[in-house]
C-alpha cells in the first residue's frame, strides 16, 4: 500500500521559516542584514529591466493568472489601463520565474463547453519575504482586500450552499455526512466538498486543502471545490498549485484533478448542468484522469433570493425585503430567555441578527462600548449615550467623523487602544455582545447576553457599579475594576462573572484559566459557536464546534484536534458569535478564542446549574 504524507504549501513553509523573523528588525547580526539587502537588491535589479514586472508582482497574490491581471487590473502611472501584449506577458513571466520568487504549476480548467489553459503563478517562500520588504505590506493584505471587494453577501444560495448540497444528495438516496473537517460534506465516503470563503487567510485555506488532498489520496475521495466567484475559483487553483509544486519538488509527483463550479450555477435559471474540473498538465503533458462524479445539483432557489439582514440600509429597502426567503431570528441558549437566575435578576442569552436589540438598548443608554464606529450606526441612534468607549487605534475618516457626531450630541468619548469589547448599559439592563458597529452591523449572526436588573431593589446601585466598571475598563485601571466587580459578584450571588482583558497572554488571563477549569471539571462537553478557534485546550473538550472559517494556521490545528477526539466541526456563513456553553454554564463576549496580547476584551460567564 502506498504511504502518502501531507504536503505543506509555500504559505505554511514560510510561516515556519519566519517564526523567529521580525521584518522590522530581522536579525541583530549586521552581516545577515547586509546579505538580506544584497539579495533583495539583486532581485529588484532583475525586475527593473522588464516593464510592468513590479506591477504584475504586486497583484499576483490576488490574481494568479498574468493574462487576467493584464486584461483587467493593470494601469500605468497616469491611471490609464494597460493591456500587455503576448510578448510583454512572456517577458514579465520569465522575469518573475528567473528571479526565483515566483513558481507556477501547469493546470487546465475543463468546463462543460471548453478547455482553458489556466496555469496559476504564486509567490514561493522567498517571494513572500521579498514582497514584504519591497512593498512594505504583506501579500495577504492585497489578496484579502481584492476578494473582500468581490464578496457574495446575503445570497440564499451562498449562505445555505452546504445545506442545499446535503439535502439534494440525501433526497437522491446517498449517504451524507457533515462535521468531518477538513470536509464540509462527504457523500458516500467517496466525494468530499470544501466550501471556502473569500475572507479566509491563505495559510488557513492552504493547510485545510493540503489535509483534504492528503485524505483524498489515502481514502480515495474525489475533491469538490465550490467557488463564490471566478476570482475565488482561480485563487483556490493557486493554493492547490502551490501544494502540488512542493510535492513535485520532493519527486513524489502524481497526476491530480478536482471538481469545481461557481456556486450560483446550482440556481434555477442558470444554464449550467454539469461540473467543471481543474486537471494537472505535468511535464509529459498527460492529463490527470477525471474520475466518476456525482450528478450536478440544481435547486429551485433563484440567484437573487436573499437571506435576512437587520442592517438598516437593507432593512429599509423594500425591493430587498421582497426577495428575502430566510430569516435569522434570535434563538435562545440553554433556556435563558428572561430566566431569573437569582432573585429579581433575569438573564437572556442567544444568537441571531441582533441590531434591533442593540438599537432598543443603545438609545437612551448610559454607556456604549464598541470598537470601530462607522457612520451607518448613526442611523440607529436617536438618543445619544452618556459615555461612548471606542477603539483608539482606529484613525479612518469615517470613524473619526462618527465620534465627532457623538461629541456634538453631548456624549463623552473615551478612546481605548485596540478595544474589541462590545457592551451597552441602560438604567435597568446590561448587554454584552459580539456585533460590530461597522458598516456590516446587523448583517451577521451574533451572540449576546442581557442582564435585566430592573426589578432588583438595588437597581440604581447595580447600574452605577457597572458604569464604573466600564469606565475603569476604558481607563485600563484593572485593580479598580476588580474592586467594583467584587460588590457586583456578591449581588449576583456569584452566578454571573465578568472578566476584562487588558494586556497579557491568553494563558495568563483569569478568564481563560477559569474557562479551562470549568471545561475540564464539567460533566458535559462544550458546544462552541465562534468565527474561529485557536485554543487547543478548548478544542479537546468540545463535542460540537461551529465556526465561520479557517483563517489562521492554528485554526486548522484546533479543528483537526477536535476531529481527532471524535467531535464535529461545522462551518457556517454569516456566522459571528462568540459563545461557549454546556449544561452547567454559558459564556459569551467579544473574544473570538484567538491568541491575543494587547487587544481589549470583555467576557461574561453565567452559571446555569
Coordinates of N, CA and C in Angstrom, one line a residue, residues 214-383:
X214 N -4.4 15.2 1.1 CA -3.8 14.0 1.8 C -4.9 12.9 2.0
X215 N -6.0 13.4 2.6 CA -7.1 12.4 2.9 C -7.7 11.8 1.6
X216 N -7.8 12.7 0.6 CA -8.4 12.2 -0.7 C -7.6 11.1 -1.3
X217 N -6.3 11.1 -1.1 CA -5.4 10.1 -1.6 C -5.4 8.8 -0.7
X218 N -5.4 9.0 0.6 CA -5.4 7.9 1.5 C -6.8 7.2 1.5
X219 N -7.8 7.9 1.3 CA -9.2 7.3 1.4 C -9.9 7.2 0.1
X220 N -9.3 7.6 -1.0 CA -9.9 7.5 -2.3 C -11.1 8.5 -2.5
X221 N -11.0 9.7 -2.0 CA -12.1 10.7 -2.0 C -11.8 11.7 -3.2
X222 N -12.8 11.9 -4.0 CA -12.7 12.9 -5.0 C -13.1 14.3 -4.4
X223 N -12.3 15.3 -4.7 CA -12.5 16.6 -4.1 C -13.3 17.5 -4.9
X224 N -14.2 18.2 -4.3 CA -15.1 19.2 -4.9 C -14.8 20.6 -4.3
X225 N -14.4 21.6 -5.0 CA -14.2 22.9 -4.5 C -15.2 23.9 -5.1
X226 N -16.3 24.1 -4.5 CA -17.2 25.2 -5.0 C -16.5 26.6 -4.8
X227 N -16.9 27.5 -5.6 CA -16.3 28.9 -5.5 C -17.3 29.9 -5.6
X228 N -17.3 30.9 -4.8 CA -18.3 32.0 -4.9 C -18.2 32.8 -6.2
X229 N -17.0 33.0 -6.7 CA -16.8 33.8 -7.9 C -15.7 33.2 -8.7
X230 N -15.6 33.5 -10.0 CA -14.5 33.1 -10.8 C -13.1 33.5 -10.2
X231 N -13.1 34.7 -9.6 CA -11.8 35.1 -9.0 C -11.4 34.2 -7.8
X232 N -12.4 33.7 -7.1 CA -12.2 32.8 -6.0 C -11.8 31.4 -6.5
X233 N -12.3 31.0 -7.6 CA -12.0 29.8 -8.2 C -10.5 29.8 -8.6
X234 N -10.0 30.9 -9.1 CA -8.6 30.9 -9.5 C -7.7 31.0 -8.3
X235 N -8.2 31.7 -7.2 CA -7.4 31.7 -6.0 C -7.2 30.3 -5.4
X236 N -8.3 29.5 -5.4 CA -8.2 28.1 -4.9 C -7.2 27.4 -5.8
X237 N -7.3 27.6 -7.1 CA -6.3 26.8 -8.0 C -4.9 27.2 -7.7
X238 N -4.6 28.4 -7.3 CA -3.2 28.8 -7.0 C -2.8 28.1 -5.7
X239 N -3.7 28.0 -4.7 CA -3.3 27.3 -3.5 C -3.0 25.8 -3.8
X240 N -3.9 25.2 -4.5 CA -3.7 23.8 -4.9 C -2.3 23.7 -5.7
X241 N -2.1 24.6 -6.6 CA -0.8 24.6 -7.4 C 0.4 24.7 -6.5
X242 N 0.4 25.5 -5.4 CA 1.5 25.6 -4.5 C 1.8 24.3 -3.8
X243 N 0.7 23.6 -3.4 CA 0.9 22.3 -2.7 C 1.5 21.3 -3.7
X244 N 0.9 21.2 -4.9 CA 1.3 20.3 -5.9 C 2.8 20.5 -6.3
X245 N 3.1 21.8 -6.4 CA 4.5 22.2 -6.8 C 5.5 21.6 -5.7
X246 N 5.2 21.8 -4.5 CA 6.1 21.3 -3.4 C 6.1 19.8 -3.4
X247 N 5.0 19.2 -3.8 CA 5.0 17.7 -3.9 C 5.9 17.2 -5.0
X248 N 5.8 17.9 -6.1 CA 6.6 17.6 -7.3 C 8.1 17.8 -7.0
X249 N 8.3 18.9 -6.3 CA 9.7 19.2 -6.0 C 10.4 18.1 -5.1
X250 N 9.5 17.5 -4.3 CA 10.0 16.4 -3.5 C 10.0 15.0 -4.3
X251 N 9.8 15.1 -5.6 CA 9.9 14.0 -6.5 C 8.8 12.9 -6.1
X252 N 7.6 13.4 -5.7 CA 6.5 12.5 -5.4 C 5.3 12.8 -6.3
X253 N 5.6 13.2 -7.5 CA 4.5 13.7 -8.4 C 3.5 12.6 -8.7
X254 N 2.2 13.0 -8.6 CA 1.2 12.1 -9.1 C 0.2 13.1 -9.8
X255 N -0.4 12.6 -10.9 CA -1.4 13.5 -11.6 C -2.6 13.7 -10.6
X256 N -3.2 14.9 -10.8 CA -4.2 15.3 -9.8 C -5.3 16.1 -10.5
X257 N -6.5 15.8 -10.1 CA -7.7 16.6 -10.6 C -8.7 16.8 -9.5
X258 N -9.4 17.9 -9.6 CA -10.5 18.1 -8.7 C -11.7 18.8 -9.4
X259 N -12.9 18.7 -8.8 CA -14.1 19.2 -9.4 C -14.4 20.6 -8.9
X260 N -14.9 21.5 -9.7 CA -15.2 22.8 -9.2 C -16.5 23.3 -9.9
X261 N -17.0 24.4 -9.4 CA -18.2 25.1 -10.1 C -18.4 26.4 -9.4
X262 N -19.0 27.4 -10.0 CA -19.4 28.6 -9.4 C -20.7 28.4 -8.7
X263 N -20.7 28.8 -7.4 CA -21.8 28.4 -6.5 C -23.2 28.7 -7.1
X264 N -23.3 29.9 -7.7 CA -24.6 30.3 -8.3 C -25.1 29.4 -9.4
X265 N -24.2 28.5 -9.9 CA -24.6 27.7 -11.0 C -25.7 26.7 -10.6
X266 N -25.9 26.4 -9.3 CA -26.9 25.5 -8.9 C -28.3 26.1 -8.9
X267 N -28.4 27.4 -9.1 CA -29.7 28.1 -9.0 C -30.5 27.8 -10.3
X268 N -31.9 27.9 -10.1 CA -32.8 27.8 -11.2 C -32.6 29.1 -12.1
X269 N -32.7 28.9 -13.4 CA -32.5 30.0 -14.3 C -31.0 30.0 -14.8
X270 N -30.1 29.3 -14.2 CA -28.8 29.2 -14.7 C -28.6 28.0 -15.7
X271 N -27.9 28.2 -16.7 CA -27.8 27.2 -17.8 C -26.7 26.2 -17.6
X272 N -26.1 26.2 -16.4 CA -25.1 25.2 -16.1 C -25.7 23.9 -15.5
X273 N -25.3 22.7 -16.1 CA -25.9 21.5 -15.7 C -24.8 20.4 -15.5
X274 N -23.6 20.8 -15.5 CA -22.5 19.9 -15.3 C -21.3 20.6 -14.6
X275 N -20.4 19.8 -14.0 CA -19.3 20.3 -13.3 C -18.2 20.8 -14.3
X276 N -17.3 21.6 -13.7 CA -16.0 21.9 -14.3 C -14.9 21.2 -13.5
X277 N -13.7 21.1 -14.1 CA -12.6 20.3 -13.5 C -11.3 21.1 -13.7
X278 N -10.5 21.1 -12.6 CA -9.1 21.5 -12.8 C -8.3 20.2 -12.9
X279 N -7.5 20.2 -13.9 CA -6.6 19.0 -14.1 C -5.2 19.5 -14.3
X280 N -4.2 18.6 -13.8 CA -2.8 19.0 -13.9 C -2.3 18.6 -15.3
X281 N -1.4 19.3 -15.8 CA -0.7 19.0 -17.0 C 0.8 19.0 -16.8
X282 N 1.3 17.8 -16.3 CA 2.7 17.7 -16.0 C 3.6 17.8 -17.2
X283 N 4.9 17.6 -16.9 CA 5.9 17.8 -18.0 C 5.7 16.9 -19.1
X284 N 5.2 15.7 -18.9 CA 4.9 14.7 -20.0 C 3.5 15.0 -20.7
X285 N 2.8 16.0 -20.2 CA 1.6 16.5 -20.7 C 0.5 15.4 -20.8
X286 N 0.6 14.5 -19.9 CA -0.5 13.5 -19.8 C -1.5 14.1 -18.7
X287 N -2.7 14.3 -19.1 CA -3.7 14.8 -18.2 C -4.1 13.9 -17.1
X288 N -4.4 14.5 -16.0 CA -4.8 13.7 -14.8 C -6.2 13.1 -15.2
X289 N -6.4 11.9 -14.8 CA -7.7 11.2 -15.1 C -8.9 11.9 -14.3
X290 N -10.0 12.2 -15.0 CA -11.2 12.7 -14.4 C -12.1 11.6 -13.9
X291 N -12.2 11.3 -12.6 CA -13.0 10.2 -12.2 C -14.5 10.4 -12.3
X292 N -15.2 9.4 -11.9 CA -16.7 9.5 -12.0 C -17.2 10.4 -10.9
X293 N -18.1 11.3 -11.3 CA -18.6 12.3 -10.3 C -20.1 12.0 -10.0
X294 N -20.5 12.8 -9.0 CA -21.9 12.8 -8.6 C -22.7 13.6 -9.7
X295 N -24.0 13.4 -9.7 CA -24.9 14.3 -10.5 C -24.8 15.7 -10.1
X296 N -24.9 16.6 -11.1 CA -24.8 18.1 -10.7 C -26.1 18.5 -10.0
X297 N -25.9 19.2 -8.9 CA -27.1 19.6 -8.1 C -27.8 20.9 -8.7
X298 N -29.1 20.9 -8.7 CA -29.9 22.0 -9.1 C -30.9 22.3 -8.1
X299 N -31.3 23.5 -7.9 CA -32.3 23.9 -6.9 C -33.3 24.9 -7.4
X300 N -34.4 25.0 -6.7 CA -35.4 26.0 -7.1 C -35.1 27.4 -6.7
X301 N -34.1 27.5 -5.9 CA -33.6 28.8 -5.4 C -33.1 29.6 -6.6
X302 N -33.5 30.9 -6.6 CA -33.0 31.8 -7.6 C -31.8 32.6 -7.2
X303 N -31.0 33.1 -8.1 CA -29.8 33.7 -7.8 C -30.0 35.0 -7.0
X304 N -31.1 35.7 -7.2 CA -31.4 36.9 -6.5 C -32.3 36.7 -5.2
X305 N -32.4 35.5 -4.7 CA -33.1 35.3 -3.5 C -32.1 35.6 -2.3
X306 N -32.6 36.3 -1.3 CA -31.7 36.7 -0.2 C -32.1 36.1 1.1
X307 N -31.1 36.1 2.0 CA -31.4 35.9 3.4 C -31.6 37.2 4.2
X308 N -32.1 37.2 5.3 CA -32.5 38.4 6.0 C -31.2 39.1 6.5
X309 N -31.4 40.4 6.8 CA -30.3 41.2 7.4 C -31.0 42.3 8.2
X310 N -30.5 42.6 9.4 CA -31.1 43.7 10.2 C -30.3 45.0 10.0
X311 N -29.4 45.0 9.0 CA -28.7 46.3 8.6 C -29.8 47.2 8.2
X312 N -29.7 48.5 8.7 CA -30.8 49.4 8.3 C -30.9 49.7 6.8
X313 N -29.7 49.8 6.2 CA -29.7 50.1 4.7 C -30.5 49.0 3.9
X314 N -30.5 47.8 4.5 CA -31.2 46.7 3.8 C -32.6 46.5 4.4
X315 N -32.7 46.7 5.7 CA -34.0 46.5 6.4 C -35.0 47.5 5.8
X316 N -34.6 48.7 5.4 CA -35.5 49.7 4.9 C -35.6 49.7 3.4
X317 N -35.0 48.7 2.7 CA -35.0 48.6 1.3 C -36.2 47.6 0.9
X318 N -37.3 48.1 0.4 CA -38.4 47.3 0.1 C -38.1 46.3 -1.0
X319 N -37.4 46.6 -2.0 CA -37.0 45.7 -3.0 C -36.2 44.5 -2.5
X320 N -35.3 44.8 -1.6 CA -34.5 43.7 -0.9 C -35.4 42.9 -0.1
X321 N -36.3 43.5 0.7 CA -37.1 42.7 1.7 C -38.1 41.8 0.9
X322 N -38.5 42.2 -0.3 CA -39.4 41.3 -1.1 C -38.7 40.1 -1.5
X323 N -37.4 40.1 -1.6 CA -36.6 38.9 -2.1 C -36.1 38.1 -0.9
X324 N -36.3 38.5 0.3 CA -35.8 37.7 1.5 C -36.6 36.4 1.6
X325 N -35.9 35.3 1.6 CA -36.6 34.0 1.7 C -36.3 33.2 2.9
X326 N -35.3 33.8 3.8 CA -35.0 33.1 5.0 C -34.6 34.1 6.0
X327 N -35.0 33.9 7.3 CA -34.7 34.9 8.4 C -33.8 34.2 9.4
X328 N -33.1 35.0 10.1 CA -32.3 34.5 11.2 C -32.8 35.2 12.5
X329 N -33.9 34.7 13.0 CA -34.4 35.2 14.2 C -33.6 34.8 15.4
X330 N -33.7 35.5 16.5 CA -33.0 35.1 17.7 C -33.4 33.8 18.3
X331 N -32.4 33.0 18.6 CA -32.6 31.7 19.2 C -31.9 31.7 20.6
X332 N -32.6 31.3 21.6 CA -32.1 31.4 23.0 C -31.3 30.1 23.4
X333 N -30.3 30.3 24.2 CA -29.4 29.2 24.5 C -29.7 28.8 26.0
X334 N -29.7 27.4 26.1 CA -29.9 26.8 27.5 C -31.1 27.3 28.2
X335 N -32.2 27.6 27.5 CA -33.4 28.1 28.1 C -33.3 29.4 28.8
X336 N -32.3 30.2 28.4 CA -32.1 31.5 29.1 C -32.8 32.6 28.3
X337 N -34.1 32.8 28.5 CA -34.9 33.8 27.9 C -35.7 34.5 29.0
X338 N -35.1 35.5 29.6 CA -35.7 36.2 30.7 C -35.8 35.3 31.9
X339 N -34.8 34.4 32.1 CA -34.8 33.4 33.2 C -34.2 34.1 34.5
X340 N -34.9 33.9 35.6 CA -34.5 34.5 36.8 C -33.4 33.6 37.4
X341 N -32.2 34.1 37.3 CA -31.1 33.2 37.7 C -30.7 33.4 39.2
X342 N -31.0 34.7 39.7 CA -31.0 34.9 41.2 C -32.2 35.8 41.4
X343 N -32.7 36.0 42.6 CA -33.9 36.8 42.8 C -33.9 38.2 42.2
X344 N -34.9 38.4 41.3 CA -35.0 39.7 40.6 C -33.9 40.1 39.7
X345 N -33.1 39.1 39.3 CA -32.1 39.3 38.2 C -32.4 38.3 37.1
X346 N -32.8 38.8 35.9 CA -33.1 37.9 34.8 C -32.0 37.9 33.8
X347 N -31.9 36.8 33.1 CA -30.8 36.6 32.1 C -31.4 36.1 30.8
X348 N -30.9 36.6 29.7 CA -31.2 36.1 28.4 C -29.9 36.0 27.6
X349 N -29.8 34.8 27.0 CA -28.6 34.5 26.2 C -29.0 33.9 24.9
X350 N -28.5 34.4 23.7 CA -28.9 33.8 22.5 C -28.0 34.2 21.3
X351 N -28.4 33.8 20.1 CA -27.7 34.1 18.9 C -28.7 34.6 17.9
X352 N -28.3 35.4 16.9 CA -29.2 35.8 15.8 C -28.7 37.1 15.3
X353 N -29.5 37.8 14.5 CA -29.1 39.1 14.0 C -29.7 40.1 15.0
X354 N -28.8 40.8 15.7 CA -29.2 41.5 16.9 C -29.2 43.0 16.9
X355 N -29.2 43.6 15.7 CA -29.1 45.0 15.6 C -30.4 45.7 16.2
X356 N -31.6 45.0 16.0 CA -32.8 45.6 16.6 C -32.7 45.6 18.1
X357 N -32.2 44.6 18.7 CA -32.0 44.5 20.2 C -31.0 45.6 20.6
X358 N -29.9 45.7 19.9 CA -28.9 46.7 20.2 C -29.4 48.1 20.1
X359 N -30.2 48.4 19.1 CA -30.9 49.7 18.9 C -31.8 50.0 20.1
X360 N -32.6 49.0 20.5 CA -33.5 49.2 21.6 C -32.8 49.7 22.9
X361 N -31.6 49.1 23.1 CA -30.9 49.4 24.3 C -30.0 50.6 24.2
X362 N -29.4 50.7 23.0 CA -28.4 51.8 22.8 C -29.0 53.2 22.9
X363 N -30.3 53.3 22.4 CA -31.0 54.6 22.6 C -31.3 54.9 24.0
X364 N -31.0 56.0 24.5 CA -31.2 56.4 25.9 C -30.3 55.6 26.8
X365 N -29.2 55.1 26.3 CA -28.3 54.3 27.1 C -27.3 55.2 27.9
X366 N -26.8 54.6 29.0 CA -25.7 55.2 29.8 C -24.4 55.1 29.1
X367 N -24.0 53.9 28.6 CA -22.7 53.6 28.0 C -22.9 52.7 26.8
X368 N -22.1 53.0 25.8 CA -22.0 52.1 24.6 C -20.5 51.9 24.5
X369 N -20.1 50.6 24.6 CA -18.7 50.1 24.5 C -18.6 49.4 23.1
X370 N -17.7 49.8 22.3 CA -17.5 49.1 21.0 C -16.2 49.4 20.4
X371 N -15.9 48.9 19.2 CA -14.6 49.1 18.5 C -14.7 50.1 17.5
X372 N -14.7 49.7 16.2 CA -14.8 50.6 15.1 C -16.2 51.1 15.0
X373 N -16.4 52.4 14.7 CA -17.7 53.0 14.5 C -17.8 53.6 13.1
X374 N -18.8 53.1 12.3 CA -19.0 53.7 11.0 C -20.2 54.6 11.1
X375 N -20.3 55.4 10.1 CA -21.5 56.4 10.1 C -22.8 55.7 9.9
X376 N -22.8 54.5 9.4 CA -24.1 53.8 9.3 C -24.8 53.6 10.7
X377 N -24.0 53.5 11.7 CA -24.5 53.3 13.1 C -25.3 54.5 13.6
X378 N -25.1 55.6 13.0 CA -25.8 56.8 13.4 C -27.3 56.7 13.0
X379 N -27.6 55.9 12.0 CA -29.0 55.7 11.6 C -29.8 55.0 12.7
X380 N -29.0 54.3 13.6 CA -29.7 53.5 14.7 C -29.8 54.3 16.0
X381 N -29.1 55.5 16.0 CA -29.1 56.3 17.3 C -30.0 57.5 17.2
X382 N -31.0 57.5 18.0 CA -31.9 58.7 18.1 C -31.6 59.5 19.3
X383 N -31.1 58.8 20.4 CA -30.8 59.5 21.6 C -29.4 59.0 22.0

